[in-house]
mmCIF file of C-alpha atoms in Angstrom:
data_model
loop_
_atom_site.group_PDB
_atom_site.id
_atom_site.type_symbol
_atom_site.label_atom_id
_atom_site.label_comp_id
_atom_site.label_asym_id
_atom_site.label_seq_id
_atom_site.Cartn_x
_atom_site.Cartn_y
_atom_site.Cartn_z
ATOM 1 C CA MET A 1 26.463 25.649 18.255
ATOM 2 C CA ILE A 2 26.519 26.139 22.039
ATOM 3 C CA ASP A 3 26.082 29.784 22.987
ATOM 4 C CA LYS A 4 26.363 29.870 26.800
ATOM 5 C CA ARG A 5 27.196 27.112 29.278
ATOM 6 C CA VAL A 6 25.774 27.145 32.808
ATOM 7 C CA VAL A 7 27.314 24.741 35.313
ATOM 8 C CA ILE A 8 25.443 23.941 38.524
ATOM 9 C CA LEU A 9 27.409 22.293 41.323
ATOM 10 C CA GLY A 10 25.025 20.194 43.412
ATOM 11 C CA GLY A 11 21.850 18.259 42.673
ATOM 12 C CA GLY A 12 19.953 19.182 45.830
ATOM 13 C CA ILE A 13 16.845 21.341 46.028
ATOM 14 C CA GLY A 14 18.614 24.496 44.885
ATOM 15 C CA GLY A 15 20.427 22.772 42.038
ATOM 16 C CA LEU A 16 17.300 21.075 40.694
ATOM 17 C CA VAL A 17 15.154 24.213 40.871
ATOM 18 C CA ALA A 18 17.864 26.278 39.176
ATOM 19 C CA ALA A 19 18.193 23.729 36.359
ATOM 20 C CA ASN A 20 14.443 23.496 35.870
ATOM 21 C CA GLU A 21 13.935 27.266 35.841
ATOM 22 C CA LEU A 22 16.872 27.894 33.507
ATOM 23 C CA ARG A 23 15.738 25.297 31.008
ATOM 24 C CA LYS A 24 12.317 26.939 30.843
ATOM 25 C CA LYS A 25 13.915 30.313 30.121
ATOM 26 C CA LEU A 26 16.867 29.418 27.890
ATOM 27 C CA GLY A 27 16.777 27.820 24.462
ATOM 28 C CA ARG A 28 18.466 24.496 23.755
ATOM 29 C CA GLU A 29 21.415 26.290 22.136
ATOM 30 C CA HIS A 30 22.496 27.053 25.718
ATOM 31 C CA GLU A 31 23.942 24.096 27.623
ATOM 32 C CA LEU A 32 22.961 23.384 31.212
ATOM 33 C CA VAL A 33 25.049 20.959 33.277
ATOM 34 C CA VAL A 34 24.444 19.670 36.813
ATOM 35 C CA ILE A 35 27.390 18.036 38.603
ATOM 36 C CA ASP A 36 26.865 15.931 41.723
ATOM 37 C CA ARG A 37 28.885 13.171 43.363
ATOM 38 C CA ASN A 38 25.725 11.092 43.869
ATOM 39 C CA GLU A 39 23.512 9.442 41.277
ATOM 40 C CA GLU A 40 20.467 10.282 43.361
ATOM 41 C CA HIS A 41 18.795 13.368 44.746
ATOM 42 C CA PHE A 42 17.982 12.888 48.438
ATOM 43 C CA PHE A 43 14.829 14.632 49.674
ATOM 44 C CA SER A 44 15.752 15.097 53.317
ATOM 45 C CA PRO A 45 12.325 16.307 54.579
ATOM 46 C CA ALA A 46 11.119 12.740 54.008
ATOM 47 C CA PHE A 47 13.821 11.194 56.220
ATOM 48 C CA LEU A 48 11.662 11.579 59.331
ATOM 49 C CA GLY A 49 9.164 9.237 57.681
ATOM 50 C CA VAL A 50 11.975 6.694 57.251
ATOM 51 C CA MET A 51 12.877 7.138 60.931
ATOM 52 C CA LEU A 52 9.318 6.216 61.912
ATOM 53 C CA GLY A 53 9.101 3.290 59.503
ATOM 54 C CA GLU A 54 6.401 5.060 57.488
ATOM 55 C CA ARG A 55 8.485 5.415 54.319
ATOM 56 C CA GLU A 56 10.877 3.125 52.514
ATOM 57 C CA PRO A 57 14.301 4.712 51.943
ATOM 58 C CA ALA A 58 13.963 4.341 48.185
ATOM 59 C CA SER A 59 10.824 6.491 48.220
ATOM 60 C CA THR A 60 12.827 9.522 49.385
ATOM 61 C CA THR A 61 15.187 9.695 46.389
ATOM 62 C CA LEU A 62 15.102 10.706 42.742
ATOM 63 C CA ASP A 63 17.313 9.472 39.903
ATOM 64 C CA LEU A 64 19.189 12.653 38.995
ATOM 65 C CA GLY A 65 20.192 11.596 35.496
ATOM 66 C CA ARG A 66 16.678 10.561 34.555
ATOM 67 C CA ARG A 67 15.028 13.659 35.990
ATOM 68 C CA LEU A 68 17.504 16.073 34.399
ATOM 69 C CA ASP A 69 17.473 14.306 31.048
ATOM 70 C CA ARG A 70 13.709 14.760 30.972
ATOM 71 C CA TRP A 71 14.279 18.520 31.200
ATOM 72 C CA GLY A 72 17.061 18.611 28.616
ATOM 73 C CA VAL A 73 19.784 19.168 31.222
ATOM 74 C CA SER A 74 23.053 17.224 31.210
ATOM 75 C CA PHE A 75 24.144 15.351 34.328
ATOM 76 C CA ILE A 76 27.734 14.544 35.267
ATOM 77 C CA GLN A 77 28.358 12.297 38.242
ATOM 78 C CA GLY A 78 31.539 13.478 39.880
ATOM 79 C CA GLU A 79 32.855 15.428 42.837
ATOM 80 C CA ALA A 80 34.018 19.014 42.473
ATOM 81 C CA THR A 81 37.662 19.171 43.546
ATOM 82 C CA GLY A 82 38.575 22.686 42.446
ATOM 83 C CA ILE A 83 37.110 25.957 41.199
ATOM 84 C CA ASN A 84 39.232 28.292 39.091
ATOM 85 C CA THR A 85 37.284 31.537 38.767
ATOM 86 C CA THR A 86 40.017 33.153 36.665
ATOM 87 C CA GLU A 87 39.905 30.515 33.955
ATOM 88 C CA MET A 88 36.180 29.891 34.611
ATOM 89 C CA THR A 89 36.599 26.146 35.043
ATOM 90 C CA VAL A 90 35.602 23.538 37.616
ATOM 91 C CA GLN A 91 37.835 20.559 38.291
ATOM 92 C CA THR A 92 35.940 17.355 39.042
ATOM 93 C CA THR A 93 36.682 13.655 39.416
ATOM 94 C CA ALA A 94 34.930 13.277 36.035
ATOM 95 C CA GLY A 95 37.149 15.827 34.293
ATOM 96 C CA ASP A 96 37.412 19.602 33.963
ATOM 97 C CA GLN A 97 34.332 21.621 33.063
ATOM 98 C CA SER A 98 34.296 25.152 31.668
ATOM 99 C CA TYR A 99 31.482 27.574 32.371
ATOM 100 C CA ASP A 100 30.096 30.947 31.394
ATOM 101 C CA PHE A 101 27.962 31.027 34.538
ATOM 102 C CA LEU A 102 28.517 29.001 37.714
ATOM 103 C CA ILE A 103 25.913 28.258 40.388
ATOM 104 C CA ILE A 104 27.354 26.748 43.565
ATOM 105 C CA ALA A 105 24.604 24.736 45.268
ATOM 106 C CA LEU A 106 26.723 22.205 47.156
ATOM 107 C CA GLY A 107 24.843 22.546 50.425
ATOM 108 C CA ALA A 108 26.214 21.818 53.876
ATOM 109 C CA GLU A 109 28.003 18.581 54.700
ATOM 110 C CA LEU A 110 27.418 16.611 57.876
ATOM 111 C CA ALA A 111 30.609 16.399 59.947
ATOM 112 C CA PRO A 112 29.943 13.984 62.842
ATOM 113 C CA GLU A 113 33.695 13.527 63.265
ATOM 114 C CA ALA A 114 33.922 17.142 64.435
ATOM 115 C CA MET A 115 32.100 16.229 67.668
ATOM 116 C CA PRO A 116 34.066 13.668 69.708
ATOM 117 C CA GLY A 117 31.986 10.587 70.407
ATOM 118 C CA PHE A 118 29.109 11.495 68.097
ATOM 119 C CA SER A 119 29.526 8.702 65.562
ATOM 120 C CA GLU A 120 29.875 6.064 68.287
ATOM 121 C CA ALA A 121 26.967 7.177 70.473
ATOM 122 C CA ALA A 122 24.316 9.017 68.463
ATOM 123 C CA TYR A 123 21.652 8.130 65.945
ATOM 124 C CA THR A 124 20.690 10.845 63.482
ATOM 125 C CA PRO A 125 17.789 11.348 61.045
ATOM 126 C CA TYR A 126 19.834 13.886 59.065
ATOM 127 C CA ASP A 127 20.915 11.476 56.331
ATOM 128 C CA LEU A 128 19.210 8.493 54.787
ATOM 129 C CA SER A 129 21.439 5.803 56.277
ATOM 130 C CA GLY A 130 21.184 7.474 59.682
ATOM 131 C CA ALA A 131 17.390 7.588 59.520
ATOM 132 C CA SER A 132 17.353 3.883 58.635
ATOM 133 C CA ARG A 133 19.657 3.021 61.537
ATOM 134 C CA LEU A 134 17.503 5.071 63.885
ATOM 135 C CA ARG A 135 14.381 3.253 62.723
ATOM 136 C CA ASP A 136 15.989 -0.118 63.410
ATOM 137 C CA ALA A 137 17.277 0.977 66.834
ATOM 138 C CA LEU A 138 13.800 2.129 67.871
ATOM 139 C CA HIS A 139 12.565 -1.446 67.523
ATOM 140 C CA GLU A 140 15.045 -2.515 70.214
ATOM 141 C CA PHE A 141 14.467 0.413 72.584
ATOM 142 C CA LYS A 142 12.387 -0.641 75.595
ATOM 143 C CA GLY A 143 12.431 2.581 77.564
ATOM 144 C CA GLY A 144 14.660 4.956 79.475
ATOM 145 C CA ARG A 145 15.996 8.449 78.949
ATOM 146 C CA MET A 146 15.924 9.585 75.333
ATOM 147 C CA VAL A 147 17.826 12.787 74.591
ATOM 148 C CA VAL A 148 17.768 14.847 71.402
ATOM 149 C CA VAL A 149 20.867 17.046 71.194
ATOM 150 C CA ILE A 150 21.970 19.649 68.650
ATOM 151 C CA SER A 151 25.768 19.573 68.417
ATOM 152 C CA SER A 152 26.356 23.082 67.125
ATOM 153 C CA MET A 153 25.067 25.823 64.877
ATOM 154 C CA PRO A 154 24.304 26.332 62.053
ATOM 155 C CA PHE A 155 22.399 23.208 61.065
ATOM 156 C CA LYS A 156 19.994 22.346 58.267
ATOM 157 C CA CYS A 157 16.230 22.649 58.676
ATOM 158 C CA PRO A 158 15.917 24.512 61.994
ATOM 159 C CA ALA A 159 12.600 22.840 62.843
ATOM 160 C CA ALA A 160 13.758 19.263 62.259
ATOM 161 C CA PRO A 161 15.311 18.493 65.688
ATOM 162 C CA PHE A 162 12.126 19.583 67.444
ATOM 163 C CA GLU A 163 9.933 17.738 64.946
ATOM 164 C CA THR A 164 12.076 14.672 65.629
ATOM 165 C CA ALA A 165 11.362 14.868 69.351
ATOM 166 C CA LEU A 166 7.625 15.464 68.821
ATOM 167 C CA LEU A 167 7.283 12.646 66.302
ATOM 168 C CA LEU A 168 9.187 10.213 68.509
ATOM 169 C CA GLU A 169 6.963 11.145 71.444
ATOM 170 C CA ASP A 170 3.935 10.318 69.297
ATOM 171 C CA HIS A 171 5.595 7.063 68.208
ATOM 172 C CA PHE A 172 6.066 5.964 71.816
ATOM 173 C CA ARG A 173 2.515 6.961 72.681
ATOM 174 C CA ARG A 174 1.070 4.989 69.781
ATOM 175 C CA HIS A 175 3.106 1.958 70.770
ATOM 176 C CA GLY A 176 1.980 2.061 74.382
ATOM 177 C CA MET A 177 5.391 2.817 75.873
ATOM 178 C CA ARG A 178 5.330 6.572 76.437
ATOM 179 C CA GLN A 179 5.180 6.115 80.216
ATOM 180 C CA HIS A 180 8.503 4.290 80.030
ATOM 181 C CA VAL A 181 10.374 7.041 78.178
ATOM 182 C CA GLU A 182 11.761 10.285 79.587
ATOM 183 C CA MET A 183 12.397 12.809 76.792
ATOM 184 C CA GLU A 184 14.615 15.913 76.695
ATOM 185 C CA VAL A 185 15.928 18.302 74.028
ATOM 186 C CA TYR A 186 19.210 20.205 74.421
ATOM 187 C CA ASN A 187 19.580 23.272 72.219
ATOM 188 C CA PRO A 188 22.743 25.408 71.762
ATOM 189 C CA GLY A 189 20.629 28.555 71.384
ATOM 190 C CA ALA A 190 18.196 30.267 73.695
ATOM 191 C CA LEU A 191 15.108 29.194 71.738
ATOM 192 C CA PRO A 192 14.147 26.860 68.900
ATOM 193 C CA LEU A 193 14.115 28.501 65.466
ATOM 194 C CA GLY A 194 15.908 31.446 67.057
ATOM 195 C CA VAL A 195 16.170 33.537 63.883
ATOM 196 C CA ALA A 196 12.382 33.433 63.500
ATOM 197 C CA GLY A 197 11.939 35.415 66.708
ATOM 198 C CA ALA A 198 10.982 34.921 70.336
ATOM 199 C CA GLU A 199 7.260 34.425 69.710
ATOM 200 C CA VAL A 200 7.843 31.498 67.363
ATOM 201 C CA GLY A 201 10.563 30.059 69.629
ATOM 202 C CA HIS A 202 8.358 30.143 72.721
ATOM 203 C CA ALA A 203 5.535 28.542 70.738
ATOM 204 C CA VAL A 204 7.755 25.599 69.799
ATOM 205 C CA VAL A 205 8.891 25.252 73.427
ATOM 206 C CA GLY A 206 5.209 25.151 74.323
ATOM 207 C CA MET A 207 4.653 22.335 71.822
ATOM 208 C CA LEU A 208 7.451 20.319 73.415
ATOM 209 C CA GLU A 209 6.320 20.934 76.977
ATOM 210 C CA SER A 210 2.706 20.085 76.124
ATOM 211 C CA LYS A 211 3.970 16.612 75.236
ATOM 212 C CA GLY A 212 6.055 16.253 78.375
ATOM 213 C CA ILE A 213 9.370 16.848 76.580
ATOM 214 C CA GLY A 214 11.904 18.855 78.563
ATOM 215 C CA PHE A 215 13.616 21.743 76.768
ATOM 216 C CA PHE A 216 17.075 22.904 77.849
ATOM 217 C CA PRO A 217 18.466 26.054 76.181
ATOM 218 C CA ASP A 218 22.011 27.391 75.794
ATOM 219 C CA ALA A 219 23.484 23.893 76.029
ATOM 220 C CA LYS A 220 26.974 24.022 74.518
ATOM 221 C CA LEU A 221 27.955 20.445 73.731
ATOM 222 C CA ALA A 222 31.697 19.772 74.037
ATOM 223 C CA GLU A 223 31.873 16.003 73.562
ATOM 224 C CA ILE A 224 29.969 12.764 74.002
ATOM 225 C CA ASP A 225 31.134 9.893 76.212
ATOM 226 C CA PRO A 226 29.886 6.749 74.421
ATOM 227 C CA SER A 227 30.973 4.246 77.098
ATOM 228 C CA GLY A 228 29.536 6.259 79.970
ATOM 229 C CA LYS A 229 26.507 7.362 77.917
ATOM 230 C CA GLN A 230 26.904 11.001 78.875
ATOM 231 C CA LEU A 231 26.743 14.351 77.152
ATOM 232 C CA LEU A 232 29.544 16.636 78.291
ATOM 233 C CA PHE A 233 28.845 20.350 77.999
ATOM 234 C CA SER A 234 31.147 23.334 78.372
ATOM 235 C CA ASN A 235 28.598 25.299 80.395
ATOM 236 C CA ARG A 236 26.512 22.774 82.365
ATOM 237 C CA GLU A 237 26.663 19.497 84.232
ATOM 238 C CA PRO A 238 26.900 16.216 82.278
ATOM 239 C CA VAL A 239 23.656 14.645 81.113
ATOM 240 C CA ALA A 240 23.125 10.882 81.056
ATOM 241 C CA PHE A 241 21.172 9.150 78.297
ATOM 242 C CA ASP A 242 19.946 5.710 77.378
ATOM 243 C CA PHE A 243 19.163 6.560 73.761
ATOM 244 C CA LEU A 244 20.734 9.508 71.954
ATOM 245 C CA VAL A 245 19.403 11.232 68.837
ATOM 246 C CA GLY A 246 21.812 13.864 67.595
ATOM 247 C CA ILE A 247 22.167 16.585 64.989
ATOM 248 C CA PRO A 248 25.831 16.445 63.913
ATOM 249 C CA PRO A 249 28.001 19.487 63.210
ATOM 250 C CA HIS A 250 27.717 20.932 59.706
ATOM 251 C CA GLN A 251 30.402 22.358 57.463
ATOM 252 C CA ALA A 252 30.756 23.744 53.949
ATOM 253 C CA PRO A 253 32.530 21.554 51.370
ATOM 254 C CA ALA A 254 36.285 22.099 51.300
ATOM 255 C CA VAL A 255 36.318 22.987 47.603
ATOM 256 C CA VAL A 256 34.892 26.475 48.241
ATOM 257 C CA ARG A 257 37.453 27.193 50.945
ATOM 258 C CA GLN A 258 40.317 26.059 48.744
ATOM 259 C CA ALA A 259 39.028 28.265 45.933
ATOM 260 C CA GLY A 260 39.142 31.342 48.166
ATOM 261 C CA LEU A 261 35.381 31.846 47.998
ATOM 262 C CA ALA A 262 34.588 31.265 51.677
ATOM 263 C CA ASN A 263 34.649 33.483 54.757
ATOM 264 C CA GLU A 264 36.442 32.609 57.997
ATOM 265 C CA ALA A 265 33.637 30.274 59.022
ATOM 266 C CA GLY A 266 33.931 28.390 55.741
ATOM 267 C CA TRP A 267 30.708 29.562 54.073
ATOM 268 C CA VAL A 268 30.322 31.607 50.875
ATOM 269 C CA PRO A 269 29.166 35.217 51.402
ATOM 270 C CA VAL A 270 26.779 36.481 48.744
ATOM 271 C CA ASP A 271 24.818 39.607 47.942
ATOM 272 C CA ASN A 272 21.509 39.272 49.793
ATOM 273 C CA ARG A 273 19.407 40.155 46.768
ATOM 274 C CA THR A 274 21.338 38.837 43.762
ATOM 275 C CA LEU A 275 23.149 35.847 45.346
ATOM 276 C CA GLN A 276 26.365 36.808 43.565
ATOM 277 C CA VAL A 277 29.509 35.713 45.417
ATOM 278 C CA THR A 278 31.134 38.693 47.158
ATOM 279 C CA THR A 279 34.340 37.249 48.649
ATOM 280 C CA ALA A 280 36.432 37.681 45.537
ATOM 281 C CA ASP A 281 36.537 39.583 42.262
ATOM 282 C CA VAL A 282 34.721 36.896 40.298
ATOM 283 C CA THR A 283 32.526 36.970 37.219
ATOM 284 C CA ASN A 284 29.162 35.228 36.878
ATOM 285 C CA VAL A 285 29.499 33.119 40.038
ATOM 286 C CA TYR A 286 26.513 32.615 42.339
ATOM 287 C CA ALA A 287 26.009 30.610 45.529
ATOM 288 C CA ILE A 288 22.608 29.458 46.774
ATOM 289 C CA GLY A 289 21.132 27.374 49.554
ATOM 290 C CA ASP A 290 22.911 26.121 52.655
ATOM 291 C CA ILE A 291 26.394 26.996 51.416
ATOM 292 C CA ALA A 292 25.510 30.682 50.960
ATOM 293 C CA PHE A 293 26.144 33.047 53.880
ATOM 294 C CA ILE A 294 23.535 35.807 54.127
ATOM 295 C CA LYS A 295 23.604 38.229 57.053
ATOM 296 C CA LEU A 296 20.190 39.543 58.087
ATOM 297 C CA ALA A 297 19.344 43.011 59.363
ATOM 298 C CA ASN A 298 19.569 41.799 62.978
ATOM 299 C CA GLY A 299 23.101 40.460 62.440
ATOM 300 C CA LYS A 300 22.061 36.804 62.422
ATOM 301 C CA ARG A 301 22.526 34.400 59.537
ATOM 302 C CA LEU A 302 19.703 33.334 57.248
ATOM 303 C CA PRO A 303 18.877 29.755 58.323
ATOM 304 C CA LEU A 304 19.863 26.687 56.345
ATOM 305 C CA ALA A 305 16.645 25.411 54.787
ATOM 306 C CA GLY A 306 15.424 24.059 51.472
ATOM 307 C CA VAL A 307 12.801 26.772 51.081
ATOM 308 C CA PHE A 308 15.519 29.406 50.860
ATOM 309 C CA ALA A 309 17.495 27.349 48.341
ATOM 310 C CA HIS A 310 14.318 27.042 46.267
ATOM 311 C CA GLY A 311 13.623 30.774 46.163
ATOM 312 C CA GLN A 312 17.251 31.715 45.621
ATOM 313 C CA ALA A 313 17.547 29.252 42.739
ATOM 314 C CA GLN A 314 14.596 30.848 40.992
ATOM 315 C CA THR A 315 16.076 34.325 41.427
ATOM 316 C CA VAL A 316 19.504 33.310 40.114
ATOM 317 C CA ALA A 317 18.052 31.437 37.148
ATOM 318 C CA ARG A 318 16.027 34.465 36.120
ATOM 319 C CA ARG A 319 19.008 36.772 36.519
ATOM 320 C CA ILE A 320 21.222 34.526 34.412
ATOM 321 C CA ALA A 321 18.515 34.250 31.740
ATOM 322 C CA ALA A 322 18.335 38.045 31.631
ATOM 323 C CA GLN A 323 22.115 38.326 31.331
ATOM 324 C CA VAL A 324 22.167 35.823 28.481
ATOM 325 C CA ALA A 325 19.484 37.855 26.717
ATOM 326 C CA VAL A 326 21.530 41.023 27.346
ATOM 327 C CA ARG A 327 18.784 42.746 29.254
ATOM 328 C CA PRO A 328 18.737 44.195 32.798
ATOM 329 C CA ALA A 329 18.585 41.512 35.495
ATOM 330 C CA ALA A 330 15.808 42.892 37.662
ATOM 331 C CA ASP A 331 14.860 39.855 39.771
ATOM 332 C CA GLU A 332 15.907 40.011 43.431
ATOM 333 C CA TYR A 333 15.567 37.467 46.203
ATOM 334 C CA ASP A 334 12.958 38.567 48.763
ATOM 335 C CA GLY A 335 13.924 36.530 51.847
ATOM 336 C CA MET A 336 10.494 34.924 52.217
ATOM 337 C CA GLY A 337 10.453 31.532 53.903
ATOM 338 C CA TYR A 338 8.201 28.934 55.448
ATOM 339 C CA CYS A 339 8.362 25.542 57.135
ATOM 340 C CA TRP A 340 6.100 22.975 58.676
ATOM 341 C CA VAL A 341 6.509 21.814 62.285
ATOM 342 C CA GLU A 342 5.163 18.286 62.625
ATOM 343 C CA MET A 343 3.795 17.322 66.030
ATOM 344 C CA GLY A 344 2.633 13.785 65.393
ATOM 345 C CA GLY A 345 -0.960 12.665 65.668
ATOM 346 C CA GLY A 346 -1.618 13.856 62.129
ATOM 347 C CA VAL A 347 -1.191 17.550 62.913
ATOM 348 C CA ALA A 348 1.471 20.142 62.115
ATOM 349 C CA GLY A 349 2.115 23.816 62.663
ATOM 350 C CA PHE A 350 3.189 26.144 59.889
ATOM 351 C CA ALA A 351 5.604 29.056 60.144
ATOM 352 C CA SER A 352 6.074 31.632 57.392
ATOM 353 C CA GLY A 353 7.247 35.170 56.937
ATOM 354 C CA ASN A 354 9.776 37.686 55.704
ATOM 355 C CA PHE A 355 13.294 36.990 56.946
ATOM 356 C CA TYR A 356 14.582 40.157 55.279
ATOM 357 C CA ALA A 357 12.299 42.389 57.336
ATOM 358 C CA ILE A 358 13.914 45.237 59.283
ATOM 359 C CA PRO A 359 14.894 45.281 62.090
ATOM 360 C CA GLU A 360 13.901 41.628 62.709
ATOM 361 C CA PRO A 361 12.411 38.832 60.625
ATOM 362 C CA GLN A 362 8.618 38.890 60.722
ATOM 363 C CA VAL A 363 7.507 35.267 61.071
ATOM 364 C CA ASP A 364 4.172 33.847 62.208
ATOM 365 C CA LEU A 365 3.474 30.319 63.451
ATOM 366 C CA ARG A 366 -0.006 29.049 62.602
ATOM 367 C CA GLN A 367 -1.922 26.924 65.066
ATOM 368 C CA PRO A 368 -1.150 23.215 64.535
ATOM 369 C CA SER A 369 -3.886 21.464 62.584
ATOM 370 C CA ARG A 370 -4.589 18.539 60.288
ATOM 371 C CA MET A 371 -4.852 20.965 57.376
ATOM 372 C CA TRP A 372 -1.207 22.025 57.707
ATOM 373 C CA ARG A 373 -0.137 18.406 58.007
ATOM 374 C CA GLN A 374 -1.985 17.581 54.783
ATOM 375 C CA GLY A 375 -0.271 20.526 53.123
ATOM 376 C CA LYS A 376 3.114 19.067 53.995
ATOM 377 C CA VAL A 377 2.130 15.625 52.710
ATOM 378 C CA LEU A 378 0.970 17.181 49.452
ATOM 379 C CA PHE A 379 4.168 19.186 49.063
ATOM 380 C CA ASP A 380 6.374 16.132 49.685
ATOM 381 C CA LYS A 381 4.451 14.072 47.167
ATOM 382 C CA TRP A 382 4.640 16.832 44.586
ATOM 383 C CA TRP A 383 8.399 17.219 45.002
ATOM 384 C CA LEU A 384 8.998 13.482 44.690
ATOM 385 C CA GLY A 385 6.688 13.239 41.680
ATOM 386 C CA GLU A 386 4.247 10.782 43.240
ATOM 387 C CA GLY A 387 1.445 11.283 40.728
ATOM 388 C CA LEU A 388 0.154 14.622 42.004
ATOM 389 C CA THR A 389 1.475 16.993 39.349
ATOM 390 C CA ARG A 390 -1.760 17.138 37.377
ATOM 391 C CA LEU A 391 -3.824 17.490 40.540
ATOM 392 C CA VAL A 392 -2.082 20.606 41.820
ATOM 393 C CA ALA A 393 -0.339 22.136 38.792
ATOM 394 C CA GLY A 394 -1.491 25.660 38.158
ATOM 395 C CA THR A 395 -3.560 25.865 41.331
ATOM 396 C CA GLY A 396 -0.870 26.572 43.904
ATOM 397 C CA LEU A 397 -0.944 26.041 47.646
ATOM 398 C CA ARG A 398 -1.891 28.955 49.844
ATOM 399 C CA LEU A 399 0.801 29.173 52.504
ATOM 400 C CA GLY A 400 0.030 31.966 54.914
ATOM 401 C CA SER A 401 0.103 35.267 53.062
ATOM 402 C CA ARG A 402 1.543 34.020 49.774
ATOM 403 C CA ILE A 403 1.030 31.405 47.110
ATOM 404 C CA LEU A 404 3.479 28.585 46.492
ATOM 405 C CA SER A 405 2.926 27.751 42.829
ATOM 406 C CA ILE A 406 3.350 24.179 41.641
ATOM 407 C CA PRO A 407 5.057 24.088 38.222
ATOM 408 C CA ALA A 408 3.919 21.103 36.195
ATOM 409 C CA SER A 409 7.382 20.481 34.756
ATOM 410 C CA LEU A 410 9.262 20.019 38.022
#
């Protein structure tokens, strides 16, 4: 007989970690269900390898049904079309699903249509098909002005646009055409990785400038002129380009807005420590990852990044397990985060710290090195299950001041 039923919307990083952690803590009498519109899990940190032709697209995905079945978790392929928190049901294209606990891990959707001209003019590494198209277009590019532009904020993986520029610079250098390419990055904020603080932001600007890549802050993109190959800004003169790499606008899935769970910006506010949804009088509903809106002590939003989804998923899973066992739910999310900043040439920087620190996040950026690059390669391989589980399970990776443990069962 089924005791409790936990439904997880979304098979991304947060959804998978939540399912894995819950299954380890709950007996098989409790049913765990993951619902996603795709059959596959897409590991977006690997898309830059696709962009460079270093990875095949198929190597960046996981079969959701197979992975979840291995853990004893049910998988339903379908799109969530409604959430009824009163009746504790989710409407999907595969039928209605009841829940005792609901974890919303739907992430942020790319919305290129929200920026006029984006789809016609820009290549993007932010989804798998876009990374593949960008790879193919690079083969035809013979030189000129390459511009990397961030359409708007927030956007997933704050380091990725700057990694993109640095990796492309290295690509052109390795292919003997760097002298034929002018490179620029246009950022809507004052500094890269703005939430991480000025020191980290200036360090990333220094990385770009050391490679001859121009950095232009506070660039508010209004639209893109595909025929004239120009970026049109609301606060600066137009910028011409020969090759455009863009980060499209992001938005939360409509289902959370229609359910009355979102704030005015469309995201789902949650308690910073417990990840419980706070926009409505709901029971046993959590939101994690990119879709969750968390305001920091300095008034800024916690960035959209997989590392936060990972940590939040673990916290929520442990809290739900405690609730099921009718004991106090003591686990709280700590706001710790980290990310690699790839520079090309086999080196990467590494930023980590406490984003919940008061009055500002306390984040350090380690000097770029081959060691940090190898750490990222190892992490990617572990996540995608490329034969490294036994090698690293139980040992952990030392990332700055804390240990990232590698669970053998993930």
